[in-house]
Amino acid sequence: MPALQEDITDHAAPAFAAARPSLVGCTRTQLADALLAIEVPDRDVRMRVGQLWHWIYFHGVRDFDRMLNVSKVLRQKLADHYTLTRPEVVTEQVSSDGTRKWLIRMPPAPGDQIVGGKTMGAEIECVYIPESDRGTLCVSSQVGCTLNCSFCHTGTQKLVRNLSSQEIVQQLIVARDQLGDFPGLTPPTNGFIPSGEGVRAVSNIVFMGMGEPLYNLDNVSDALGVLADGDGLSLSKRRITVSTSGVAPDIPELGSRTGAMLAISLHAVRDDLRDKLVPLNKKYPIADLLQACRNYPGLSNARRITFEYVMLKGVNDSPTDARELVRLLKGIPAKINLIPFNPWPGTQYECSDWSIIEQFSDIVFSAGYASPVRTPRGRDILAACGQLKSETEKLRARARLVED
Ligand code: SAH
Ligand code: SF4
């Protein structure tokens, strides 16, 4: 049985227990609390939060002394009590196709592993995928995952805790640091920026790294508020996609609280099979899941739900499965993403043959759906997160045909 959502440590608060906690990644409310804690007068707090916000999220500064419109006295006080430290980038790997993978170590937090009396900071991977018209950052919402989907490597990891909203936001901060991509900085000349006026190196975010975002909805929703804030990091909500394995009751709430785009990890069209692939299906079967999708706020042809379907050889990849998929999704504004399975050591599954994937894609395409096949980006650096999007030219052209 998968562990219950309530079993895991909820690391919601920023690490204010640390000697000098970092303010990077905080929400406006957390910044206000941090200011009140160092006796900034009530009447000044809103204005000071606005200033800090701009320096931290628009300019990406790492030093309080750069905050020129903040008095020297307050700058010193801030530096005495807080930092602008980022989590540590342990390694950076760059794939031959430009995909970058960072191993990020968070500061130690409650719920982390203790080794030899020392709390070890959680490590998560974050993947950046540049394309000609966008740059996508794949972020994690939890360390590990309680859900044990049988084809997913993350589900086999023992330790699980929620990431705080601060830790979720810090993943974008790290990416912007690495890519020189803060709006308040001169655009980098290192060639990462996709072409197009006003397009940032990171223009899109997908919650397709580790974890089930809807089991950490409060922190994901706070983080989304920071990511999409127009005075700071300024990501468009239409370019932020949250992927869920199907926590049906929380799906409408995700939409009403965040306005994010929704992706559903469907992977099977029959309950008996989906029970095996995504055990959460036993709790929320396909019919309930699709009903929750129909109730997703703001759904329209311009704001479709993405249905992810991992292609598993001889398991879910028959023409009958493809036709049933089309039938099931009737009436839901949908896109379908076929994901070639990424093998990992010890897995019982294999990826479907390319001809079978094409056959499946043909059926879905004929029914009027864009059906881009996402082949793994950054395979040489094992950057195998769910958002792996580089279709063959033929399939890319098809997808565009339907989207335009
Ligand atoms: N827990 C959430 C989000 C993270 S998983 C969810 O399940 O939706 C992101 C995506 O990667 C999901 O669609 C997931 O099914 C897919 N995925 C997981 N393991 C995979 C693998 N080995 N190969 C291909 N896709 C995989
Ligand atoms: Fe968790 Fe998603 Fe992996 Fe399932 S596919 S185990 S929900 S991360």
CSV table of C-alpha atoms and ligand atoms in Angstrom, one decimal:
chain,number,residue,atom,x,y,z
A,1,MET,CA,0.0,0.0,0.0
A,2,PRO,CA,1.3,3.5,-0.7
A,3,ALA,CA,1.9,5.6,2.4
A,4,LEU,CA,-0.7,8.1,3.2
A,5,GLN,CA,-0.3,11.7,2.4
A,6,GLU,CA,-0.5,12.6,6.1
A,7,ASP,CA,2.4,10.3,7.0
A,8,ILE,CA,5.1,12.7,5.6
A,9,THR,CA,6.7,15.6,7.2
A,10,ASP,CA,5.3,18.9,6.3
A,11,HIS,CA,8.1,21.3,6.0
A,12,ALA,CA,6.0,24.3,5.3
A,13,ALA,CA,7.8,27.1,7.1
A,14,PRO,CA,11.0,28.7,5.8
A,15,ALA,CA,14.0,27.6,7.8
A,16,PHE,CA,13.9,30.4,10.3
A,17,ALA,CA,15.3,28.0,12.9
A,18,ALA,CA,18.7,28.3,11.1
A,19,ALA,CA,21.2,30.8,12.5
A,20,ARG,CA,20.7,33.3,9.7
A,21,PRO,CA,18.0,32.1,7.4
A,22,SER,CA,17.9,32.9,3.7
A,23,LEU,CA,15.1,35.2,2.5
A,24,VAL,CA,15.4,33.9,-1.1
A,25,GLY,CA,12.2,32.1,-2.1
A,26,CYS,CA,10.0,33.6,0.6
A,27,THR,CA,6.4,34.7,0.0
A,28,ARG,CA,5.4,38.3,0.7
A,29,THR,CA,3.9,37.1,4.0
A,30,GLN,CA,7.1,35.4,5.0
A,31,LEU,CA,9.1,38.5,4.2
A,32,ALA,CA,6.8,40.6,6.2
A,33,ASP,CA,7.2,38.2,9.2
A,34,ALA,CA,11.0,38.4,8.8
A,35,LEU,CA,10.9,42.2,8.8
A,36,LEU,CA,8.6,42.3,11.9
A,37,ALA,CA,11.0,39.9,13.6
A,38,ILE,CA,13.8,42.5,13.4
A,39,GLU,CA,11.5,45.2,14.6
A,40,VAL,CA,10.8,47.1,11.3
A,41,PRO,CA,7.8,49.3,12.2
A,42,ASP,CA,4.4,48.0,11.2
A,43,ARG,CA,3.7,51.0,9.0
A,44,ASP,CA,6.9,50.4,6.9
A,45,VAL,CA,6.5,46.7,6.4
A,46,ARG,CA,4.5,46.8,3.2
A,47,MET,CA,6.9,49.2,1.5
A,48,ARG,CA,10.0,47.3,2.7
A,49,VAL,CA,8.5,44.0,1.5
A,50,GLY,CA,8.0,45.6,-2.0
A,51,GLN,CA,11.7,46.8,-2.0
A,52,LEU,CA,13.1,43.4,-0.9
A,53,TRP,CA,10.8,41.7,-3.5
A,54,HIS,CA,12.1,43.7,-6.3
A,55,TRP,CA,15.8,43.2,-5.4
A,56,ILE,CA,15.5,39.5,-4.7
A,57,TYR,CA,13.2,38.5,-7.6
A,58,PHE,CA,13.7,41.1,-10.3
A,59,HIS,CA,17.4,41.8,-9.9
A,60,GLY,CA,18.4,38.5,-8.3
A,61,VAL,CA,20.9,40.2,-5.9
A,62,ARG,CA,22.9,38.2,-3.5
A,63,ASP,CA,24.0,41.0,-1.2
A,64,PHE,CA,21.8,43.3,0.9
A,65,ASP,CA,24.3,46.1,0.2
A,66,ARG,CA,23.1,46.2,-3.4
A,67,MET,CA,19.6,47.3,-2.2
A,68,LEU,CA,20.3,50.9,-2.8
A,69,ASN,CA,16.8,52.3,-1.9
A,70,VAL,CA,17.0,50.6,1.5
A,71,SER,CA,18.7,52.6,4.3
A,72,LYS,CA,22.2,51.6,5.3
A,73,VAL,CA,21.0,50.9,8.8
A,74,LEU,CA,18.3,48.5,7.7
A,75,ARG,CA,20.6,46.8,5.2
A,76,GLN,CA,23.0,46.1,8.0
A,77,LYS,CA,20.2,44.8,10.3
A,78,LEU,CA,19.0,42.5,7.5
A,79,ALA,CA,22.5,41.2,7.0
A,80,ASP,CA,22.9,40.6,10.7
A,81,HIS,CA,19.9,38.4,10.8
A,82,TYR,CA,19.3,37.0,7.3
A,83,THR,CA,21.1,36.0,4.1
A,84,LEU,CA,20.4,35.9,0.4
A,85,THR,CA,22.0,32.5,0.1
A,86,ARG,CA,20.8,30.0,-2.5
A,87,PRO,CA,20.8,26.2,-2.1
A,88,GLU,CA,24.0,24.6,-3.1
A,89,VAL,CA,24.5,23.4,-6.7
A,90,VAL,CA,26.4,20.2,-6.1
A,91,THR,CA,26.8,19.3,-9.8
A,92,GLU,CA,25.8,20.7,-13.1
A,93,GLN,CA,25.7,18.4,-16.2
A,94,VAL,CA,25.2,19.7,-19.7
A,95,SER,CA,23.9,17.4,-22.4
A,96,SER,CA,25.0,17.5,-25.9
A,97,ASP,CA,21.5,18.7,-26.8
A,98,GLY,CA,21.7,21.7,-24.4
A,99,THR,CA,19.7,20.1,-21.6
A,100,ARG,CA,21.1,21.0,-18.2
A,101,LYS,CA,20.7,19.1,-15.0
A,102,TRP,CA,21.5,20.5,-11.6
A,103,LEU,CA,21.8,18.5,-8.4
A,104,ILE,CA,20.7,20.9,-5.7
A,105,ARG,CA,21.3,20.4,-2.0
A,106,MET,CA,18.9,22.2,0.3
A,107,PRO,CA,19.9,23.3,3.8
A,108,PRO,CA,19.1,20.7,6.4
A,109,ALA,CA,15.4,20.8,7.4
A,110,PRO,CA,13.1,18.8,9.7
A,111,GLY,CA,12.3,15.4,8.3
A,112,ASP,CA,15.7,15.0,6.6
A,113,GLN,CA,17.9,12.0,7.0
A,114,ILE,CA,20.3,12.0,10.0
A,115,VAL,CA,23.7,10.3,9.4
A,116,GLY,CA,26.2,10.1,12.2
A,117,GLY,CA,24.3,12.6,14.2
A,118,LYS,CA,24.3,15.1,11.4
A,119,THR,CA,21.1,16.1,9.5
A,120,MET,CA,21.8,15.8,5.7
A,121,GLY,CA,20.2,18.4,3.5
A,122,ALA,CA,17.8,17.0,0.9
A,123,GLU,CA,19.1,16.6,-2.6
A,124,ILE,CA,16.9,17.1,-5.6
A,125,GLU,CA,17.4,17.3,-9.3
A,126,CYS,CA,16.2,20.1,-11.5
A,127,VAL,CA,16.3,19.9,-15.3
A,128,TYR,CA,16.4,22.8,-17.8
A,129,ILE,CA,15.3,22.1,-21.4
A,130,PRO,CA,16.0,24.8,-24.0
A,131,GLU,CA,14.1,24.8,-27.2
A,132,SER,CA,13.9,27.3,-30.0
A,133,ASP,CA,10.8,29.1,-28.8
A,134,ARG,CA,10.9,28.4,-25.0
A,135,GLY,CA,13.0,27.2,-22.1
A,136,THR,CA,11.4,24.8,-19.7
A,137,LEU,CA,12.4,24.1,-16.1
A,138,CYS,CA,11.3,20.9,-14.6
A,139,VAL,CA,10.9,21.3,-10.8
A,140,SER,CA,10.2,19.0,-7.9
A,141,SER,CA,7.5,19.4,-5.3
A,142,GLN,CA,8.6,16.7,-2.9
A,143,VAL,CA,11.8,14.8,-2.0
A,144,GLY,CA,10.8,11.3,-3.3
A,145,CYS,CA,7.2,10.3,-3.7
A,146,THR,CA,4.8,8.1,-1.6
A,147,LEU,CA,2.8,6.9,-4.6
A,148,ASN,CA,4.9,4.0,-6.0
A,149,CYS,CA,3.8,4.0,-9.6
A,150,SER,CA,5.3,0.8,-10.9
A,151,PHE,CA,7.1,2.4,-13.9
A,152,CYS,CA,8.6,5.4,-12.0
A,153,HIS,CA,12.0,5.4,-10.4
A,154,THR,CA,11.2,8.2,-8.0
A,155,GLY,CA,8.5,6.0,-6.3
A,156,THR,CA,11.2,3.6,-5.2
A,157,GLN,CA,13.0,6.2,-3.1
A,158,LYS,CA,12.5,5.6,0.6
A,159,LEU,CA,12.8,9.1,2.1
A,160,VAL,CA,9.9,11.4,1.4
A,161,ARG,CA,9.1,14.9,2.6
A,162,ASN,CA,7.3,17.9,1.2
A,163,LEU,CA,9.4,20.7,-0.2
A,164,SER,CA,8.6,24.1,1.4
A,165,SER,CA,7.3,26.8,-0.9
A,166,GLN,CA,10.7,28.5,-0.4
A,167,GLU,CA,12.5,25.4,-1.6
A,168,ILE,CA,10.2,25.1,-4.7
A,169,VAL,CA,10.9,28.7,-5.7
A,170,GLN,CA,14.6,28.4,-5.0
A,171,GLN,CA,14.8,25.9,-7.9
A,172,LEU,CA,13.9,28.7,-10.3
A,173,ILE,CA,16.3,31.0,-8.6
A,174,VAL,CA,19.1,28.5,-9.0
A,175,ALA,CA,18.3,28.1,-12.7
A,176,ARG,CA,18.2,31.9,-13.2
A,177,ASP,CA,21.5,32.2,-11.4
A,178,GLN,CA,23.1,29.6,-13.6
A,179,LEU,CA,21.7,31.0,-16.8
A,180,GLY,CA,22.1,34.7,-15.9
A,181,ASP,CA,18.4,35.1,-16.5
A,182,PHE,CA,17.0,37.6,-14.0
A,183,PRO,CA,14.8,40.3,-15.7
A,184,GLY,CA,16.8,43.0,-14.0
A,185,LEU,CA,20.1,41.7,-15.4
A,186,THR,CA,21.5,42.4,-18.8
A,187,PRO,CA,20.5,39.4,-20.9
A,188,PRO,CA,23.3,36.8,-21.0
A,189,THR,CA,25.3,36.4,-24.1
A,190,ASN,CA,26.0,32.7,-23.6
A,191,GLY,CA,23.5,31.6,-26.1
A,192,PHE,CA,20.9,30.0,-23.8
A,193,ILE,CA,18.1,32.5,-24.5
A,194,PRO,CA,15.5,31.3,-26.9
A,195,SER,CA,14.9,33.7,-29.7
A,196,GLY,CA,12.0,36.1,-29.4
A,197,GLU,CA,11.3,39.5,-27.9
A,198,GLY,CA,11.0,39.4,-24.1
A,199,VAL,CA,11.4,35.6,-23.9
A,200,ARG,CA,13.5,34.6,-20.9
A,201,ALA,CA,15.8,31.6,-20.8
A,202,VAL,CA,13.3,30.0,-18.4
A,203,SER,CA,9.9,30.8,-19.9
A,204,ASN,CA,8.0,27.7,-18.7
A,205,ILE,CA,7.8,25.7,-15.6
A,206,VAL,CA,6.5,22.1,-15.3
A,207,PHE,CA,6.0,20.3,-11.9
A,208,MET,CA,7.2,17.0,-13.4
A,209,GLY,CA,10.2,16.4,-11.2
A,210,MET,CA,10.0,14.4,-8.0
A,211,GLY,CA,6.8,14.1,-6.0
A,212,GLU,CA,3.1,14.5,-6.3
A,213,PRO,CA,2.3,18.2,-6.3
A,214,LEU,CA,-1.3,17.8,-5.1
A,215,TYR,CA,0.0,16.1,-1.9
A,216,ASN,CA,1.8,19.4,-1.2
A,217,LEU,CA,-0.9,21.7,-2.5
A,218,ASP,CA,-0.4,24.5,0.1
A,219,ASN,CA,3.3,24.9,-0.6
A,220,VAL,CA,2.9,24.4,-4.4
A,221,SER,CA,0.2,27.1,-4.4
A,222,ASP,CA,2.3,29.5,-2.3
A,223,ALA,CA,5.3,28.9,-4.6
A,224,LEU,CA,3.1,29.5,-7.7
A,225,GLY,CA,2.1,32.9,-6.2
A,226,VAL,CA,5.8,33.9,-6.0
A,227,LEU,CA,6.7,32.5,-9.4
A,228,ALA,CA,3.9,34.3,-11.2
A,229,ASP,CA,4.2,37.6,-9.4
A,230,GLY,CA,4.5,40.3,-12.0
A,231,ASP,CA,6.8,42.5,-9.8
A,232,GLY,CA,9.3,39.7,-9.5
A,233,LEU,CA,9.9,36.4,-11.3
A,234,SER,CA,7.0,37.1,-13.6
A,235,LEU,CA,6.3,33.7,-15.0
A,236,SER,CA,2.9,33.6,-16.9
A,237,LYS,CA,0.5,31.2,-15.2
A,238,ARG,CA,-0.4,29.8,-18.6
A,239,ARG,CA,3.2,28.7,-18.8
A,240,ILE,CA,3.2,26.9,-15.5
A,241,THR,CA,2.0,23.3,-15.7
A,242,VAL,CA,1.3,21.1,-12.7
A,243,SER,CA,1.3,17.4,-13.3
A,244,THR,CA,-0.6,15.0,-11.1
A,245,SER,CA,-1.0,11.3,-11.0
A,246,GLY,CA,-4.7,11.9,-10.3
A,247,VAL,CA,-5.6,13.1,-6.8
A,248,ALA,CA,-9.1,13.7,-8.1
A,249,PRO,CA,-10.7,15.6,-5.2
A,250,ASP,CA,-7.9,18.3,-5.1
A,251,ILE,CA,-7.9,18.9,-8.9
A,252,PRO,CA,-10.5,21.7,-9.0
A,253,GLU,CA,-8.9,23.3,-6.0
A,254,LEU,CA,-5.6,23.4,-7.7
A,255,GLY,CA,-7.2,25.4,-10.5
A,256,SER,CA,-9.1,27.8,-8.3
A,257,ARG,CA,-6.2,28.5,-6.1
A,258,THR,CA,-3.4,28.8,-8.7
A,259,GLY,CA,-4.8,29.2,-12.2
A,260,ALA,CA,-2.0,26.8,-13.3
A,261,MET,CA,-2.3,24.6,-16.4
A,262,LEU,CA,-3.1,21.0,-15.6
A,263,ALA,CA,-1.4,17.8,-16.8
A,264,ILE,CA,-2.7,14.3,-15.9
A,265,SER,CA,-0.5,11.2,-15.8
A,266,LEU,CA,-3.1,8.9,-17.3
A,267,HIS,CA,-1.0,6.1,-18.8
A,268,ALA,CA,-3.9,3.5,-19.0
A,269,VAL,CA,-7.5,3.5,-20.2
A,270,ARG,CA,-8.8,0.6,-18.1
A,271,ASP,CA,-9.0,0.6,-14.3
A,272,ASP,CA,-7.5,-2.9,-13.9
A,273,LEU,CA,-4.3,-1.8,-15.7
A,274,ARG,CA,-4.2,1.7,-14.2
A,275,ASP,CA,-4.5,0.1,-10.7
A,276,LYS,CA,-1.2,-1.6,-11.5
A,277,LEU,CA,0.6,1.3,-13.1
A,278,VAL,CA,-0.6,4.1,-10.9
A,279,PRO,CA,-1.8,2.5,-7.6
A,280,LEU,CA,-3.6,5.7,-6.6
A,281,ASN,CA,-6.2,4.7,-9.2
A,282,LYS,CA,-7.7,2.2,-6.7
A,283,LYS,CA,-8.7,5.3,-4.7
A,284,TYR,CA,-9.7,7.5,-7.5
A,285,PRO,CA,-10.6,5.5,-10.6
A,286,ILE,CA,-10.5,6.8,-14.2
A,287,ALA,CA,-14.2,7.9,-14.2
A,288,ASP,CA,-13.7,10.0,-11.1
A,289,LEU,CA,-10.5,11.4,-12.4
A,290,LEU,CA,-12.0,12.5,-15.7
A,291,GLN,CA,-15.0,14.0,-13.9
A,292,ALA,CA,-12.6,16.1,-11.8
A,293,CYS,CA,-10.9,17.2,-15.0
A,294,ARG,CA,-14.2,18.3,-16.6
A,295,ASN,CA,-14.6,20.5,-13.5
A,296,TYR,CA,-11.2,22.2,-13.8
A,297,PRO,CA,-11.7,25.9,-13.6
A,298,GLY,CA,-11.0,27.9,-16.8
A,299,LEU,CA,-10.9,24.9,-19.1
A,300,SER,CA,-11.4,25.9,-22.7
A,301,ASN,CA,-9.9,25.0,-26.1
A,302,ALA,CA,-7.3,27.6,-25.5
A,303,ARG,CA,-6.6,26.1,-22.0
A,304,ARG,CA,-6.5,22.4,-22.5
A,305,ILE,CA,-5.5,19.7,-20.1
A,306,THR,CA,-2.5,17.7,-21.1
A,307,PHE,CA,-2.9,13.9,-20.7
A,308,GLU,CA,0.5,12.2,-20.3
A,309,TYR,CA,0.7,8.6,-21.5
A,310,VAL,CA,3.9,6.6,-21.0
A,311,MET,CA,4.5,4.1,-23.8
A,312,LEU,CA,5.1,0.6,-22.2
A,313,LYS,CA,5.9,-2.2,-24.5
A,314,GLY,CA,3.0,-4.8,-24.7
A,315,VAL,CA,1.3,-3.2,-21.7
A,316,ASN,CA,-0.7,-0.2,-22.7
A,317,ASP,CA,0.4,0.5,-26.3
A,318,SER,CA,-2.2,-1.4,-28.5
A,319,PRO,CA,-4.4,0.2,-31.2
A,320,THR,CA,-7.4,-0.7,-29.0
A,321,ASP,CA,-5.8,1.3,-26.1
A,322,ALA,CA,-5.3,4.3,-28.5
A,323,ARG,CA,-9.0,4.2,-29.6
A,324,GLU,CA,-10.2,3.9,-26.1
A,325,LEU,CA,-8.1,6.8,-25.1
A,326,VAL,CA,-9.7,9.0,-27.7
A,327,ARG,CA,-13.2,7.8,-26.6
A,328,LEU,CA,-12.5,8.5,-22.9
A,329,LEU,CA,-11.3,12.1,-23.5
A,330,LYS,CA,-14.3,13.0,-25.7
A,331,GLY,CA,-15.7,16.4,-24.7
A,332,ILE,CA,-12.6,17.4,-22.6
A,333,PRO,CA,-10.4,20.1,-24.1
A,334,ALA,CA,-7.3,18.0,-24.2
A,335,LYS,CA,-3.8,17.5,-25.6
A,336,ILE,CA,-2.1,14.1,-25.4
A,337,ASN,CA,1.6,13.6,-24.8
A,338,LEU,CA,3.0,10.2,-25.6
A,339,ILE,CA,6.1,9.7,-23.5
A,340,PRO,CA,8.6,7.0,-24.4
A,341,PHE,CA,9.3,5.0,-21.2
A,342,ASN,CA,12.7,5.9,-19.6
A,343,PRO,CA,14.2,2.6,-18.4
A,344,TRP,CA,15.9,2.5,-15.0
A,345,PRO,CA,17.9,-0.3,-13.3
A,346,GLY,CA,15.6,-3.1,-12.0
A,347,THR,CA,12.5,-2.0,-13.9
A,348,GLN,CA,10.2,-4.7,-15.3
A,349,TYR,CA,9.1,-2.5,-18.2
A,350,GLU,CA,10.5,-1.7,-21.6
A,351,CYS,CA,9.7,1.2,-23.9
A,352,SER,CA,7.4,0.5,-26.8
A,353,ASP,CA,9.0,0.1,-30.3
A,354,TRP,CA,9.1,3.3,-32.3
A,355,SER,CA,6.7,1.8,-35.0
A,356,ILE,CA,4.2,1.0,-32.3
A,357,ILE,CA,4.4,4.5,-30.9
A,358,GLU,CA,3.9,5.9,-34.4
A,359,GLN,CA,0.9,3.7,-34.9
A,360,PHE,CA,-0.6,4.9,-31.5
A,361,SER,CA,0.1,8.5,-32.4
A,362,ASP,CA,-1.6,8.1,-35.8
A,363,ILE,CA,-4.8,7.0,-34.2
A,364,VAL,CA,-4.8,9.8,-31.7
A,365,PHE,CA,-3.8,12.3,-34.4
A,366,SER,CA,-6.6,11.1,-36.7
A,367,ALA,CA,-9.1,11.8,-33.9
A,368,GLY,CA,-8.0,15.4,-34.0
A,369,TYR,CA,-5.6,15.5,-31.1
A,370,ALA,CA,-2.1,17.0,-31.2
A,371,SER,CA,0.0,14.0,-30.3
A,372,PRO,CA,3.6,15.0,-29.9
A,373,VAL,CA,5.9,12.2,-28.8
A,374,ARG,CA,8.3,13.4,-26.3
A,375,THR,CA,11.6,11.7,-26.6
A,376,PRO,CA,13.9,12.1,-23.6
A,377,ARG,CA,16.1,15.1,-23.7
A,378,GLY,CA,19.5,14.9,-22.1
A,379,ARG,CA,19.6,11.2,-22.3
A,380,ASP,CA,23.4,11.3,-22.1
A,381,ILE,CA,23.2,13.0,-18.7
A,382,LEU,CA,20.2,10.9,-17.5
A,383,ALA,CA,18.0,14.0,-17.2
A,384,ALA,CA,14.9,11.8,-17.4
A,385,CYS,CA,12.1,13.9,-16.0
A,386,GLY,CA,8.6,13.7,-17.3
A,387,GLN,CA,8.8,16.9,-19.5
A,388,LEU,CA,11.0,15.5,-22.2
A,389,LYS,CA,10.0,17.1,-25.3
A,390,SER,CA,11.7,16.7,-28.6
A,391,GLU,CA,9.6,15.1,-31.2
A,392,THR,CA,10.7,14.1,-34.6
A,393,GLU,CA,10.1,16.8,-37.2
A,394,LYS,CA,7.2,14.9,-38.6
A,395,LEU,CA,5.4,14.6,-35.3
A,396,ARG,CA,6.3,18.2,-34.4
A,397,ALA,CA,4.7,19.4,-37.7
A,398,ARG,CA,1.5,17.4,-36.9
A,399,ALA,CA,1.3,18.9,-33.4
A,400,ARG,CA,1.6,22.4,-34.8
A,401,LEU,CA,-1.1,21.6,-37.4
A,402,VAL,CA,-3.6,20.9,-34.7
A,403,GLU,CA,-2.5,23.7,-32.4
A,404,ASP,CA,-2.6,26.4,-35.0
B,1,SAH,N1,3.9,12.9,-9.6
B,1,SAH,C1,3.4,13.7,-10.7
B,1,SAH,C2,4.5,14.6,-11.3
B,1,SAH,C3,5.9,14.0,-11.4
B,1,SAH,S1,6.1,12.6,-12.5
B,1,SAH,C4,2.8,12.8,-11.7
B,1,SAH,O1,2.9,11.6,-11.6
B,1,SAH,O2,2.2,13.3,-12.6
B,1,SAH,C5,6.2,13.5,-14.1
B,1,SAH,C6,5.8,12.6,-15.3
B,1,SAH,O3,6.9,11.7,-15.6
B,1,SAH,C7,4.6,11.8,-15.1
B,1,SAH,O4,3.7,11.8,-16.2
B,1,SAH,C8,5.1,10.4,-14.9
B,1,SAH,O5,4.2,9.4,-15.1
B,1,SAH,C9,6.3,10.4,-15.8
B,1,SAH,N2,7.3,9.3,-15.6
B,1,SAH,C10,7.6,8.8,-14.4
B,1,SAH,N3,8.6,7.8,-14.6
B,1,SAH,C11,8.8,7.8,-15.9
B,1,SAH,C12,9.6,6.9,-16.7
B,1,SAH,N4,10.4,6.0,-16.2
B,1,SAH,N5,9.6,7.1,-18.0
B,1,SAH,C13,8.8,8.1,-18.6
B,1,SAH,N6,8.0,8.9,-17.9
B,1,SAH,C14,8.0,8.7,-16.5
B,2,SF4,FE1,5.1,9.7,-7.8
B,2,SF4,FE2,4.5,10.8,-10.2
B,2,SF4,FE3,6.5,8.9,-9.9
B,2,SF4,FE4,3.9,8.2,-9.6
B,2,SF4,S1,4.9,9.0,-11.5
B,2,SF4,S2,5.6,7.6,-8.2
B,2,SF4,S3,3.1,10.1,-8.6
B,2,SF4,S4,6.5,11.0,-9.1
